[in-house]
PDB file of C-alpha atoms in Angstrom:
ATOM      1  CA  UNK A  13     -19.756  -3.212  21.317  1.00  0.00           C
ATOM      2  CA  UNK A  14     -18.732  -5.329  18.404  1.00  0.00           C
ATOM      3  CA  UNK A  15     -20.821  -8.624  17.621  1.00  0.00           C
ATOM      4  CA  UNK A  16     -18.917 -11.386  16.088  1.00  0.00           C
ATOM      5  CA  UNK A  17     -20.647 -14.885  15.650  1.00  0.00           C
ATOM      6  CA  UNK A  18     -21.333 -16.348  19.283  1.00  0.00           C
ATOM      7  CA  UNK A  19     -19.148 -13.706  21.261  1.00  0.00           C
ATOM      8  CA  UNK A  20     -18.782 -10.199  21.605  1.00  0.00           C
ATOM      9  CA  UNK A  21     -16.169  -7.701  22.533  1.00  0.00           C
ATOM     10  CA  UNK A  22     -16.691  -4.706  24.888  1.00  0.00           C
ATOM     11  CA  UNK A  23     -14.646  -1.962  26.508  1.00  0.00           C
ATOM     12  CA  UNK A  24     -14.801  -2.309  30.213  1.00  0.00           C
ATOM     13  CA  UNK A  25     -14.271  -0.100  33.272  1.00  0.00           C
ATOM     14  CA  UNK A  26     -11.267  -1.777  35.189  1.00  0.00           C
ATOM     15  CA  UNK A  27     -12.287  -0.501  38.568  1.00  0.00           C
ATOM     16  CA  UNK A  28     -15.468  -2.217  38.482  1.00  0.00           C
ATOM     17  CA  UNK A  29     -14.882  -5.334  36.122  1.00  0.00           C
ATOM     18  CA  UNK A  30     -11.227  -6.244  36.879  1.00  0.00           C
ATOM     19  CA  UNK A  31     -12.424  -9.714  37.852  1.00  0.00           C
ATOM     20  CA  UNK A  32     -13.377 -10.650  34.142  1.00  0.00           C
ATOM     21  CA  UNK A  33      -9.893  -9.245  33.042  1.00  0.00           C
ATOM     22  CA  UNK A  34      -8.020 -11.423  35.504  1.00  0.00           C
ATOM     23  CA  UNK A  35     -10.212 -14.664  35.262  1.00  0.00           C
ATOM     24  CA  UNK A  36      -8.980 -14.919  31.719  1.00  0.00           C
ATOM     25  CA  UNK A  37      -5.323 -13.844  32.238  1.00  0.00           C
ATOM     26  CA  UNK A  38      -4.803 -16.073  35.289  1.00  0.00           C
ATOM     27  CA  UNK A  39      -5.816 -19.024  33.328  1.00  0.00           C
ATOM     28  CA  UNK A  40      -3.762 -18.237  30.304  1.00  0.00           C
ATOM     29  CA  UNK A  41      -0.727 -16.626  31.808  1.00  0.00           C
ATOM     30  CA  UNK A  42      -0.474 -17.896  35.264  1.00  0.00           C
ATOM     31  CA  UNK A  43      -1.768 -21.333  34.851  1.00  0.00           C
ATOM     32  CA  UNK A  44      -0.817 -22.331  31.258  1.00  0.00           C
ATOM     33  CA  UNK A  45       2.470 -20.389  30.725  1.00  0.00           C
ATOM     34  CA  UNK A  46       3.681 -20.298  34.347  1.00  0.00           C
ATOM     35  CA  UNK A  47       4.138 -16.514  34.542  1.00  0.00           C
ATOM     36  CA  UNK A  48       4.183 -15.549  38.360  1.00  0.00           C
ATOM     37  CA  UNK A  49       1.229 -13.656  39.327  1.00  0.00           C
ATOM     38  CA  UNK A  50       3.248 -10.907  40.616  1.00  0.00           C
ATOM     39  CA  UNK A  51       4.756 -10.174  37.024  1.00  0.00           C
ATOM     40  CA  UNK A  52       1.410 -10.717  35.321  1.00  0.00           C
ATOM     41  CA  UNK A  53      -0.374  -7.925  37.154  1.00  0.00           C
ATOM     42  CA  UNK A  54       1.134  -4.498  37.185  1.00  0.00           C
ATOM     43  CA  UNK A  55       0.521  -1.039  38.051  1.00  0.00           C
ATOM     44  CA  UNK A  56      -0.553  -0.173  34.561  1.00  0.00           C
ATOM     45  CA  UNK A  57      -3.596  -2.095  34.652  1.00  0.00           C
ATOM     46  CA  UNK A  58      -5.636   0.580  36.355  1.00  0.00           C
ATOM     47  CA  UNK A  59      -4.397   3.099  33.973  1.00  0.00           C
ATOM     48  CA  UNK A  60      -5.061   1.233  30.808  1.00  0.00           C
ATOM     49  CA  UNK A  61      -7.991   0.742  28.363  1.00  0.00           C
ATOM     50  CA  UNK A  62      -9.206  -2.889  28.576  1.00  0.00           C
ATOM     51  CA  UNK A  63     -11.565  -5.029  26.369  1.00  0.00           C
ATOM     52  CA  UNK A  64     -12.945  -8.178  27.118  1.00  0.00           C
ATOM     53  CA  UNK A  65     -14.681 -10.961  24.950  1.00  0.00           C
ATOM     54  CA  UNK A  66     -17.778 -12.788  26.221  1.00  0.00           C
ATOM     55  CA  UNK A  67     -19.529 -15.717  24.952  1.00  0.00           C
ATOM     56  CA  UNK A  68     -23.227 -15.891  24.510  1.00  0.00           C
ATOM     57  CA  UNK A  69     -23.852 -16.428  28.205  1.00  0.00           C
ATOM     58  CA  UNK A  70     -21.712 -13.607  29.283  1.00  0.00           C
ATOM     59  CA  UNK A  71     -18.764 -15.514  30.586  1.00  0.00           C
ATOM     60  CA  UNK A  72     -15.346 -13.913  29.941  1.00  0.00           C
ATOM     61  CA  UNK A  73     -13.401 -15.760  27.005  1.00  0.00           C
ATOM     62  CA  UNK A  74     -10.658 -13.203  26.161  1.00  0.00           C
ATOM     63  CA  UNK A  75      -9.002  -9.914  27.066  1.00  0.00           C
ATOM     64  CA  UNK A  76      -6.361  -7.281  25.898  1.00  0.00           C
ATOM     65  CA  UNK A  77      -5.394  -3.853  27.009  1.00  0.00           C
ATOM     66  CA  UNK A  78      -4.099  -0.723  25.521  1.00  0.00           C
ATOM     67  CA  UNK A  79      -1.645   1.204  27.848  1.00  0.00           C
ATOM     68  CA  UNK A  80      -0.921   5.193  28.309  1.00  0.00           C
ATOM     69  CA  UNK A  81       2.454   4.035  26.608  1.00  0.00           C
ATOM     70  CA  UNK A  82       0.649   3.221  23.390  1.00  0.00           C
ATOM     71  CA  UNK A  83       1.352  -0.286  23.719  1.00  0.00           C
ATOM     72  CA  UNK A  84      -1.100  -3.142  23.423  1.00  0.00           C
ATOM     73  CA  UNK A  85      -0.415  -6.102  25.691  1.00  0.00           C
ATOM     74  CA  UNK A  86      -1.980  -8.831  27.839  1.00  0.00           C
ATOM     75  CA  UNK A  87      -3.663 -10.432  24.827  1.00  0.00           C
ATOM     76  CA  UNK A  88      -5.156 -13.693  26.251  1.00  0.00           C
ATOM     77  CA  UNK A  89      -7.963 -16.005  24.912  1.00  0.00           C
ATOM     78  CA  UNK A  90      -9.146 -19.185  26.720  1.00  0.00           C
ATOM     79  CA  UNK A  91      -8.013 -22.324  24.907  1.00  0.00           C
ATOM     80  CA  UNK A  92     -11.470 -23.635  23.977  1.00  0.00           C
ATOM     81  CA  UNK A  93     -11.934 -20.307  21.983  1.00  0.00           C
ATOM     82  CA  UNK A  94      -8.557 -19.981  20.018  1.00  0.00           C
ATOM     83  CA  UNK A  95      -8.831 -20.133  16.490  1.00  0.00           C
ATOM     84  CA  UNK A  96     -12.269 -18.661  16.130  1.00  0.00           C
ATOM     85  CA  UNK A  97     -11.297 -15.037  15.697  1.00  0.00           C
ATOM     86  CA  UNK A  98     -11.626 -13.789  19.049  1.00  0.00           C
ATOM     87  CA  UNK A  99      -7.961 -12.558  19.314  1.00  0.00           C
ATOM     88  CA  UNK A 100      -8.619 -10.722  16.144  1.00  0.00           C
ATOM     89  CA  UNK A 101     -11.807  -8.968  17.392  1.00  0.00           C
ATOM     90  CA  UNK A 102      -9.874  -7.957  20.442  1.00  0.00           C
ATOM     91  CA  UNK A 103      -6.998  -6.494  18.468  1.00  0.00           C
ATOM     92  CA  UNK A 104      -9.266  -4.584  16.281  1.00  0.00           C
ATOM     93  CA  UNK A 105     -11.014  -3.259  19.129  1.00  0.00           C
ATOM     94  CA  UNK A 106      -7.881  -1.877  20.637  1.00  0.00           C
ATOM     95  CA  UNK A 107      -6.602  -0.383  17.223  1.00  0.00           C
ATOM     96  CA  UNK A 108      -9.987   1.320  16.823  1.00  0.00           C
ATOM     97  CA  UNK A 109      -9.502   2.953  20.151  1.00  0.00           C
ATOM     98  CA  UNK A 110      -6.092   4.040  19.338  1.00  0.00           C
ATOM     99  CA  UNK A 111      -7.227   5.639  16.137  1.00  0.00           C
ATOM    100  CA  UNK A 112      -9.970   7.327  18.126  1.00  0.00           C
ATOM    101  CA  UNK A 113      -7.378   8.867  20.434  1.00  0.00           C
ATOM    102  CA  UNK A 114      -5.643   9.918  17.326  1.00  0.00           C
ATOM    103  CA  UNK A 115      -2.487   7.977  18.076  1.00  0.00           C
ATOM    104  CA  UNK A 116       0.328   7.819  15.291  1.00  0.00           C
ATOM    105  CA  UNK A 117       1.287   4.208  16.264  1.00  0.00           C
ATOM    106  CA  UNK A 118       1.165   1.500  18.766  1.00  0.00           C
ATOM    107  CA  UNK A 119       3.616  -1.126  19.710  1.00  0.00           C
ATOM    108  CA  UNK A 120       3.509  -4.474  21.456  1.00  0.00           C
ATOM    109  CA  UNK A 121       5.649  -7.346  22.754  1.00  0.00           C
ATOM    110  CA  UNK A 122       4.593 -10.328  20.851  1.00  0.00           C
ATOM    111  CA  UNK A 123       5.227 -13.919  22.109  1.00  0.00           C
ATOM    112  CA  UNK A 124       7.305 -15.486  19.033  1.00  0.00           C
ATOM    113  CA  UNK A 125       4.573 -18.010  18.507  1.00  0.00           C
ATOM    114  CA  UNK A 126       2.097 -15.155  18.082  1.00  0.00           C
ATOM    115  CA  UNK A 127       4.337 -13.184  15.809  1.00  0.00           C
ATOM    116  CA  UNK A 128       2.533 -14.145  12.489  1.00  0.00           C
ATOM    117  CA  UNK A 129      -0.650 -13.322  14.117  1.00  0.00           C
ATOM    118  CA  UNK A 130       0.256  -9.642  14.739  1.00  0.00           C
ATOM    119  CA  UNK A 131       1.935  -9.432  11.336  1.00  0.00           C
ATOM    120  CA  UNK A 132      -1.290 -10.191   9.661  1.00  0.00           C
ATOM    121  CA  UNK A 133      -2.651  -7.005  11.240  1.00  0.00           C
ATOM    122  CA  UNK A 134       0.109  -4.813  10.070  1.00  0.00           C
ATOM    123  CA  UNK A 135       2.607  -5.058  13.018  1.00  0.00           C
ATOM    124  CA  UNK A 136       6.236  -4.813  11.771  1.00  0.00           C
ATOM    125  CA  UNK A 137       9.191  -6.483  13.857  1.00  0.00           C
ATOM    126  CA  UNK A 138      11.600  -4.182  15.439  1.00  0.00           C
ATOM    127  CA  UNK A 139      15.003  -5.161  16.800  1.00  0.00           C
ATOM    128  CA  UNK A 140      16.031  -8.448  17.970  1.00  0.00           C
ATOM    129  CA  UNK A 141      14.073 -11.055  19.880  1.00  0.00           C
ATOM    130  CA  UNK A 142      14.302 -10.966  23.822  1.00  0.00           C
ATOM    131  CA  UNK A 143      13.193 -12.976  26.846  1.00  0.00           C
ATOM    132  CA  UNK A 144      10.486 -11.422  29.050  1.00  0.00           C
ATOM    133  CA  UNK A 145       8.916 -13.385  31.968  1.00  0.00           C
ATOM    134  CA  UNK A 146      10.690 -16.398  30.712  1.00  0.00           C
ATOM    135  CA  UNK A 147       9.083 -16.435  27.195  1.00  0.00           C
ATOM    136  CA  UNK A 148      10.835 -15.438  23.882  1.00  0.00           C
ATOM    137  CA  UNK A 149       9.394 -12.081  22.668  1.00  0.00           C
ATOM    138  CA  UNK A 150       9.571  -9.776  19.558  1.00  0.00           C
ATOM    139  CA  UNK A 151       8.934  -6.030  19.753  1.00  0.00           C
ATOM    140  CA  UNK A 152       6.511  -4.979  16.855  1.00  0.00           C
ATOM    141  CA  UNK A 153       4.932  -1.682  15.798  1.00  0.00           C
ATOM    142  CA  UNK A 154       1.964  -0.716  13.568  1.00  0.00           C
ATOM    143  CA  UNK A 155       2.012   2.946  12.159  1.00  0.00           C
ATOM    144  CA  UNK A 156      -1.694   4.184  12.195  1.00  0.00           C
ATOM    145  CA  UNK A 157      -1.354   7.654  10.688  1.00  0.00           C
ATOM    146  CA  UNK A 158       0.232   7.775   7.201  1.00  0.00           C
ATOM    147  CA  UNK A 159       2.231   5.337   5.456  1.00  0.00           C
ATOM    148  CA  UNK A 160       5.012   3.321   7.140  1.00  0.00           C
ATOM    149  CA  UNK A 161       8.696   2.850   6.178  1.00  0.00           C
ATOM    150  CA  UNK A 162       9.835  -0.635   5.273  1.00  0.00           C
ATOM    151  CA  UNK A 163      13.582  -1.249   5.353  1.00  0.00           C
ATOM    152  CA  UNK A 164      14.414  -4.866   6.102  1.00  0.00           C
ATOM    153  CA  UNK A 165      13.191  -8.423   4.866  1.00  0.00           C
ATOM    154  CA  UNK A 166      11.517  -9.244   8.116  1.00  0.00           C
ATOM    155  CA  UNK A 167       9.425  -6.061   7.741  1.00  0.00           C
ATOM    156  CA  UNK A 168       8.836  -6.902   4.064  1.00  0.00           C
ATOM    157  CA  UNK A 169       7.514 -10.209   4.793  1.00  0.00           C
ATOM    158  CA  UNK A 170       5.395  -8.932   7.655  1.00  0.00           C
ATOM    159  CA  UNK A 171       3.580  -6.238   5.627  1.00  0.00           C
ATOM    160  CA  UNK A 172       3.132  -8.467   2.703  1.00  0.00           C
ATOM    161  CA  UNK A 173       1.374 -10.953   4.719  1.00  0.00           C
ATOM    162  CA  UNK A 174      -0.816  -8.128   6.330  1.00  0.00           C
ATOM    163  CA  UNK A 175      -1.701  -6.836   2.810  1.00  0.00           C
ATOM    164  CA  UNK A 176      -2.598 -10.402   1.545  1.00  0.00           C
ATOM    165  CA  UNK A 177      -4.593 -11.049   4.802  1.00  0.00           C
ATOM    166  CA  UNK A 178      -6.582  -7.826   4.406  1.00  0.00           C
ATOM    167  CA  UNK A 179      -7.525  -8.452   0.785  1.00  0.00           C
ATOM    168  CA  UNK A 180     -11.356  -9.201   0.078  1.00  0.00           C
ATOM    169  CA  UNK A 181     -11.224 -10.886  -3.260  1.00  0.00           C
ATOM    170  CA  UNK A 182      -8.332  -9.508  -5.354  1.00  0.00           C
ATOM    171  CA  UNK A 183      -4.655  -9.011  -5.155  1.00  0.00           C
ATOM    172  CA  UNK A 184      -2.364  -7.566  -7.664  1.00  0.00           C
ATOM    173  CA  UNK A 185       1.547  -8.235  -7.484  1.00  0.00           C
ATOM    174  CA  UNK A 186       4.150  -6.434  -9.631  1.00  0.00           C
ATOM    175  CA  UNK A 187       7.575  -8.183  -9.289  1.00  0.00           C
ATOM    176  CA  UNK A 188      10.730  -8.393 -11.128  1.00  0.00           C
ATOM    177  CA  UNK A 189      11.090 -12.164 -10.758  1.00  0.00           C
ATOM    178  CA  UNK A 190       9.148 -13.304  -7.649  1.00  0.00           C
ATOM    179  CA  UNK A 191      11.695 -11.698  -5.511  1.00  0.00           C
ATOM    180  CA  UNK A 192      13.520 -14.473  -3.466  1.00  0.00           C
ATOM    181  CA  UNK A 193      13.238 -13.666   0.061  1.00  0.00           C
ATOM    182  CA  UNK A 194       9.763 -12.248  -0.181  1.00  0.00           C
ATOM    183  CA  UNK A 195       7.516 -14.045  -2.355  1.00  0.00           C
ATOM    184  CA  UNK A 196       9.134 -17.478  -1.455  1.00  0.00           C
ATOM    185  CA  UNK A 197       9.003 -16.702   2.461  1.00  0.00           C
ATOM    186  CA  UNK A 198       6.815 -19.505   4.153  1.00  0.00           C
ATOM    187  CA  UNK A 199       4.590 -16.872   5.731  1.00  0.00           C
ATOM    188  CA  UNK A 200       3.880 -15.283   2.489  1.00  0.00           C
ATOM    189  CA  UNK A 201       3.227 -18.310   0.687  1.00  0.00           C
ATOM    190  CA  UNK A 202       0.962 -19.490   3.519  1.00  0.00           C
ATOM    191  CA  UNK A 203      -0.918 -16.179   3.442  1.00  0.00           C
ATOM    192  CA  UNK A 204      -1.467 -16.577  -0.347  1.00  0.00           C
ATOM    193  CA  UNK A 205      -2.806 -20.095   0.262  1.00  0.00           C
ATOM    194  CA  UNK A 206      -5.154 -19.212   2.935  1.00  0.00           C
ATOM    195  CA  UNK A 207      -6.598 -16.218   0.842  1.00  0.00           C
ATOM    196  CA  UNK A 208      -6.940 -18.429  -2.284  1.00  0.00           C
ATOM    197  CA  UNK A 209      -8.809 -21.150  -0.486  1.00  0.00           C
ATOM    198  CA  UNK A 210     -11.015 -19.250   2.040  1.00  0.00           C
ATOM    199  CA  UNK A 211     -13.687 -18.195  -0.341  1.00  0.00           C
ATOM    200  CA  UNK A 212     -14.809 -18.366  -3.810  1.00  0.00           C
ATOM    201  CA  UNK A 213     -13.847 -15.785  -6.353  1.00  0.00           C
ATOM    202  CA  UNK A 214     -10.527 -15.047  -5.090  1.00  0.00           C
ATOM    203  CA  UNK A 215      -8.123 -13.642  -7.642  1.00  0.00           C
ATOM    204  CA  UNK A 216      -4.207 -13.147  -7.700  1.00  0.00           C
ATOM    205  CA  UNK A 217      -2.679 -11.565 -10.686  1.00  0.00           C
ATOM    206  CA  UNK A 218       1.238 -11.548 -10.875  1.00  0.00           C
ATOM    207  CA  UNK A 219       2.974  -9.551 -13.481  1.00  0.00           C
ATOM    208  CA  UNK A 220       6.558 -10.365 -13.813  1.00  0.00           C
ATOM    209  CA  UNK A 221       9.470  -8.551 -15.730  1.00  0.00           C
ATOM    210  CA  UNK A 222      11.584 -11.881 -15.832  1.00  0.00           C
ATOM    211  CA  UNK A 223       9.301 -14.981 -15.778  1.00  0.00           C
ATOM    212  CA  UNK A 224      12.216 -17.589 -16.816  1.00  0.00           C
ATOM    213  CA  UNK A 225      14.135 -17.076 -13.453  1.00  0.00           C
ATOM    214  CA  UNK A 226      11.504 -18.154 -11.157  1.00  0.00           C
ATOM    215  CA  UNK A 227      10.731 -21.110 -13.267  1.00  0.00           C
ATOM    216  CA  UNK A 228      14.420 -22.345 -13.252  1.00  0.00           C
ATOM    217  CA  UNK A 229      14.368 -21.771  -9.460  1.00  0.00           C
ATOM    218  CA  UNK A 230      11.092 -23.764  -8.998  1.00  0.00           C
ATOM    219  CA  UNK A 231       9.489 -20.850  -7.257  1.00  0.00           C
ATOM    220  CA  UNK A 232       6.781 -22.049  -4.686  1.00  0.00           C
ATOM    221  CA  UNK A 233       4.187 -19.576  -6.060  1.00  0.00           C
ATOM    222  CA  UNK A 234       4.403 -21.362  -9.595  1.00  0.00           C
ATOM    223  CA  UNK A 235       3.546 -24.737  -7.823  1.00  0.00           C
ATOM    224  CA  UNK A 236       0.670 -22.913  -5.869  1.00  0.00           C
ATOM    225  CA  UNK A 237      -0.628 -21.380  -9.104  1.00  0.00           C
ATOM    226  CA  UNK A 238      -0.516 -24.865 -10.780  1.00  0.00           C
ATOM    227  CA  UNK A 239      -2.798 -26.378  -7.942  1.00  0.00           C
ATOM    228  CA  UNK A 240      -5.155 -23.328  -7.951  1.00  0.00           C
ATOM    229  CA  UNK A 241      -5.173 -22.148 -11.671  1.00  0.00           C
ATOM    230  CA  UNK A 242      -8.620 -20.631 -11.135  1.00  0.00           C
ATOM    231  CA  UNK A 243      -7.145 -17.978  -8.519  1.00  0.00           C
ATOM    232  CA  UNK A 244      -3.698 -17.480  -9.881  1.00  0.00           C
ATOM    233  CA  UNK A 245      -2.733 -15.800 -13.086  1.00  0.00           C
ATOM    234  CA  UNK A 246       0.906 -14.937 -14.334  1.00  0.00           C
ATOM    235  CA  UNK A 247       1.796 -12.656 -16.997  1.00  0.00           C
ATOM    236  CA  UNK A 248       5.184 -11.122 -18.182  1.00  0.00           C
ATOM    237  CA  UNK A 249       5.971  -7.679 -19.228  1.00  0.00           C
ATOM    238  CA  UNK A 250       6.741  -7.339 -22.957  1.00  0.00           C
ATOM    239  CA  UNK A 251       5.569  -3.856 -24.057  1.00  0.00           C
ATOM    240  CA  UNK A 252       8.739  -1.532 -24.550  1.00  0.00           C
ATOM    241  CA  UNK A 253       6.775   1.126 -22.606  1.00  0.00           C
ATOM    242  CA  UNK A 254       6.706  -1.073 -19.563  1.00  0.00           C
ATOM    243  CA  UNK A 255      10.153  -2.643 -19.565  1.00  0.00           C
ATOM    244  CA  UNK A 256      12.058   0.243 -17.916  1.00  0.00           C
ATOM    245  CA  UNK A 257       9.676   0.089 -14.832  1.00  0.00           C
ATOM    246  CA  UNK A 258      11.927  -0.290 -11.823  1.00  0.00           C
ATOM    247  CA  UNK A 259       9.403  -0.444  -9.041  1.00  0.00           C
ATOM    248  CA  UNK A 260       7.565  -3.442  -7.467  1.00  0.00           C
ATOM    249  CA  UNK A 261       4.514  -3.566  -5.403  1.00  0.00           C
ATOM    250  CA  UNK A 262       1.498  -5.522  -3.864  1.00  0.00           C
ATOM    251  CA  UNK A 263      -1.903  -3.917  -3.569  1.00  0.00           C
ATOM    252  CA  UNK A 264      -5.242  -5.363  -2.556  1.00  0.00           C
ATOM    253  CA  UNK A 265      -8.870  -4.442  -3.039  1.00  0.00           C
ATOM    254  CA  UNK A 266      -9.260  -2.807   0.189  1.00  0.00           C
ATOM    255  CA  UNK A 267      -6.867  -0.162   1.686  1.00  0.00           C
ATOM    256  CA  UNK A 268      -3.586  -1.971   1.696  1.00  0.00           C
ATOM    257  CA  UNK A 269      -0.351  -1.687  -0.300  1.00  0.00           C
ATOM    258  CA  UNK A 270       3.399  -2.097  -0.093  1.00  0.00           C
ATOM    259  CA  UNK A 271       5.426  -0.177  -2.783  1.00  0.00           C
ATOM    260  CA  UNK A 272       9.207  -0.552  -3.396  1.00  0.00           C
ATOM    261  CA  UNK A 273      10.695   2.183  -5.661  1.00  0.00           C
ATOM    262  CA  UNK A 274      13.553  -0.238  -6.606  1.00  0.00           C
ATOM    263  CA  UNK A 275      12.192  -3.793  -7.197  1.00  0.00           C
ATOM    264  CA  UNK A 276      15.264  -5.608  -6.086  1.00  0.00           C
ATOM    265  CA  UNK A 277      15.277  -4.041  -2.661  1.00  0.00           C
ATOM    266  CA  UNK A 278      13.159  -4.547   0.335  1.00  0.00           C
ATOM    267  CA  UNK A 279      12.894  -0.689   1.336  1.00  0.00           C
ATOM    268  CA  UNK A 280       9.813   1.067   0.428  1.00  0.00           C
ATOM    269  CA  UNK A 281       6.509   2.264   1.908  1.00  0.00           C
ATOM    270  CA  UNK A 282       3.434   0.574   3.040  1.00  0.00           C
ATOM    271  CA  UNK A 283       0.013   1.065   4.574  1.00  0.00           C
ATOM    272  CA  UNK A 284      -3.360  -0.768   5.218  1.00  0.00           C
ATOM    273  CA  UNK A 285      -5.459   2.334   5.554  1.00  0.00           C
ATOM    274  CA  UNK A 286      -4.861   3.983   2.351  1.00  0.00           C
ATOM    275  CA  UNK A 287      -7.472   3.313  -0.080  1.00  0.00           C
ATOM    276  CA  UNK A 288      -6.390   5.959  -2.637  1.00  0.00           C
ATOM    277  CA  UNK A 289      -2.844   4.724  -2.977  1.00  0.00           C
ATOM    278  CA  UNK A 290      -3.934   1.197  -3.225  1.00  0.00           C
ATOM    279  CA  UNK A 291      -6.287   2.132  -5.875  1.00  0.00           C
ATOM    280  CA  UNK A 292      -3.813   4.039  -7.871  1.00  0.00           C
ATOM    281  CA  UNK A 293      -1.393   1.083  -7.701  1.00  0.00           C
ATOM    282  CA  UNK A 294      -4.248  -1.294  -9.019  1.00  0.00           C
ATOM    283  CA  UNK A 295      -4.938   1.148 -11.935  1.00  0.00           C
ATOM    284  CA  UNK A 296      -1.489   1.390 -12.998  1.00  0.00           C
ATOM    285  CA  UNK A 297      -1.073  -2.482 -12.772  1.00  0.00           C
ATOM    286  CA  UNK A 298      -4.397  -3.064 -14.804  1.00  0.00           C
ATOM    287  CA  UNK A 299      -2.749  -1.015 -17.716  1.00  0.00           C
ATOM    288  CA  UNK A 300       0.481  -2.934 -17.678  1.00  0.00           C
ATOM    289  CA  UNK A 301      -1.472  -6.158 -17.341  1.00  0.00           C
ATOM    290  CA  UNK A 302      -3.517  -5.759 -20.490  1.00  0.00           C
ATOM    291  CA  UNK A 303      -0.186  -5.198 -22.446  1.00  0.00           C
ATOM    292  CA  UNK A 304       1.584  -8.175 -21.070  1.00  0.00           C
ATOM    293  CA  UNK A 305       1.648 -11.841 -22.381  1.00  0.00           C
ATOM    294  CA  UNK A 306       0.175 -14.746 -20.382  1.00  0.00           C
ATOM    295  CA  UNK A 307       2.948 -17.142 -18.953  1.00  0.00           C
ATOM    296  CA  UNK A 308       1.601 -20.231 -20.341  1.00  0.00           C
ATOM    297  CA  UNK A 309       4.869 -22.090 -19.790  1.00  0.00           C
ATOM    298  CA  UNK A 310       4.084 -22.073 -15.822  1.00  0.00           C
ATOM    299  CA  UNK A 311       0.925 -24.117 -16.568  1.00  0.00           C
ATOM    300  CA  UNK A 312       3.252 -26.953 -18.050  1.00  0.00           C
ATOM    301  CA  UNK A 313       6.083 -26.922 -15.544  1.00  0.00           C
ATOM    302  CA  UNK A 314       5.899 -30.185 -13.600  1.00  0.00           C
ATOM    303  CA  UNK A 315       7.130 -29.630  -9.869  1.00  0.00           C
TER     304      UNK A 315
END
């Protein structure tokens, strides 16, 4: 059991506690989303690992399941409890169970409206969107064992938001020129804004090879940095020893990183459970940061 504020999450025995599962799912899927009950319930329910969130009185307020097919699904939270971390707690409980079973990865079919939520937890989109039970969905996957491979922009945006969301107080970014398509993606900018404003003491250091190009393009992170100058710091590489560096990366002060061997491309590797690699990148960044010059011109840019 994991306690979180005024609710808690437990694994349940479906054979004896299916009522709690369907009490929530019937409200969310059948009543709210008009999914036919015969589609909402299936033969996988008795075979799956279920978790249920309950309020302080013991009433069920959320549920989700992990199927033998290594798939997370039927994630449902009552409307009055949304936005209070219940979905996060349910998902973390299922990821912990998948790790306990030593599964290499887990997948899910996310409703498109919830895609950003799963991306913050390290799930990457796979393939094209599709219709399931009359609702648009996106297939997503999270690697649990070893680093995952990133190949496309959508994956790059998803893993970057996850690395940002996982950060506790510090985030380092090495970029050629605030890479268009990544650091100006709305999901990434929003993730940085949330990180910068959710607690005191947050710090984002951005080290660039080319500071002029983002300035001419009015990159949104420059404006965000101007509004939150105590959080965001920009520097530009100038030492000859650092100028030939071709890679780009983001790393947090927890266990997350995304590394691209060629900084002008999205393909690379990433992980959210790799403290050693994240620490190595932060240490490499620190050395280059000390040799770089502050980008004072960003502070004067009026946008």
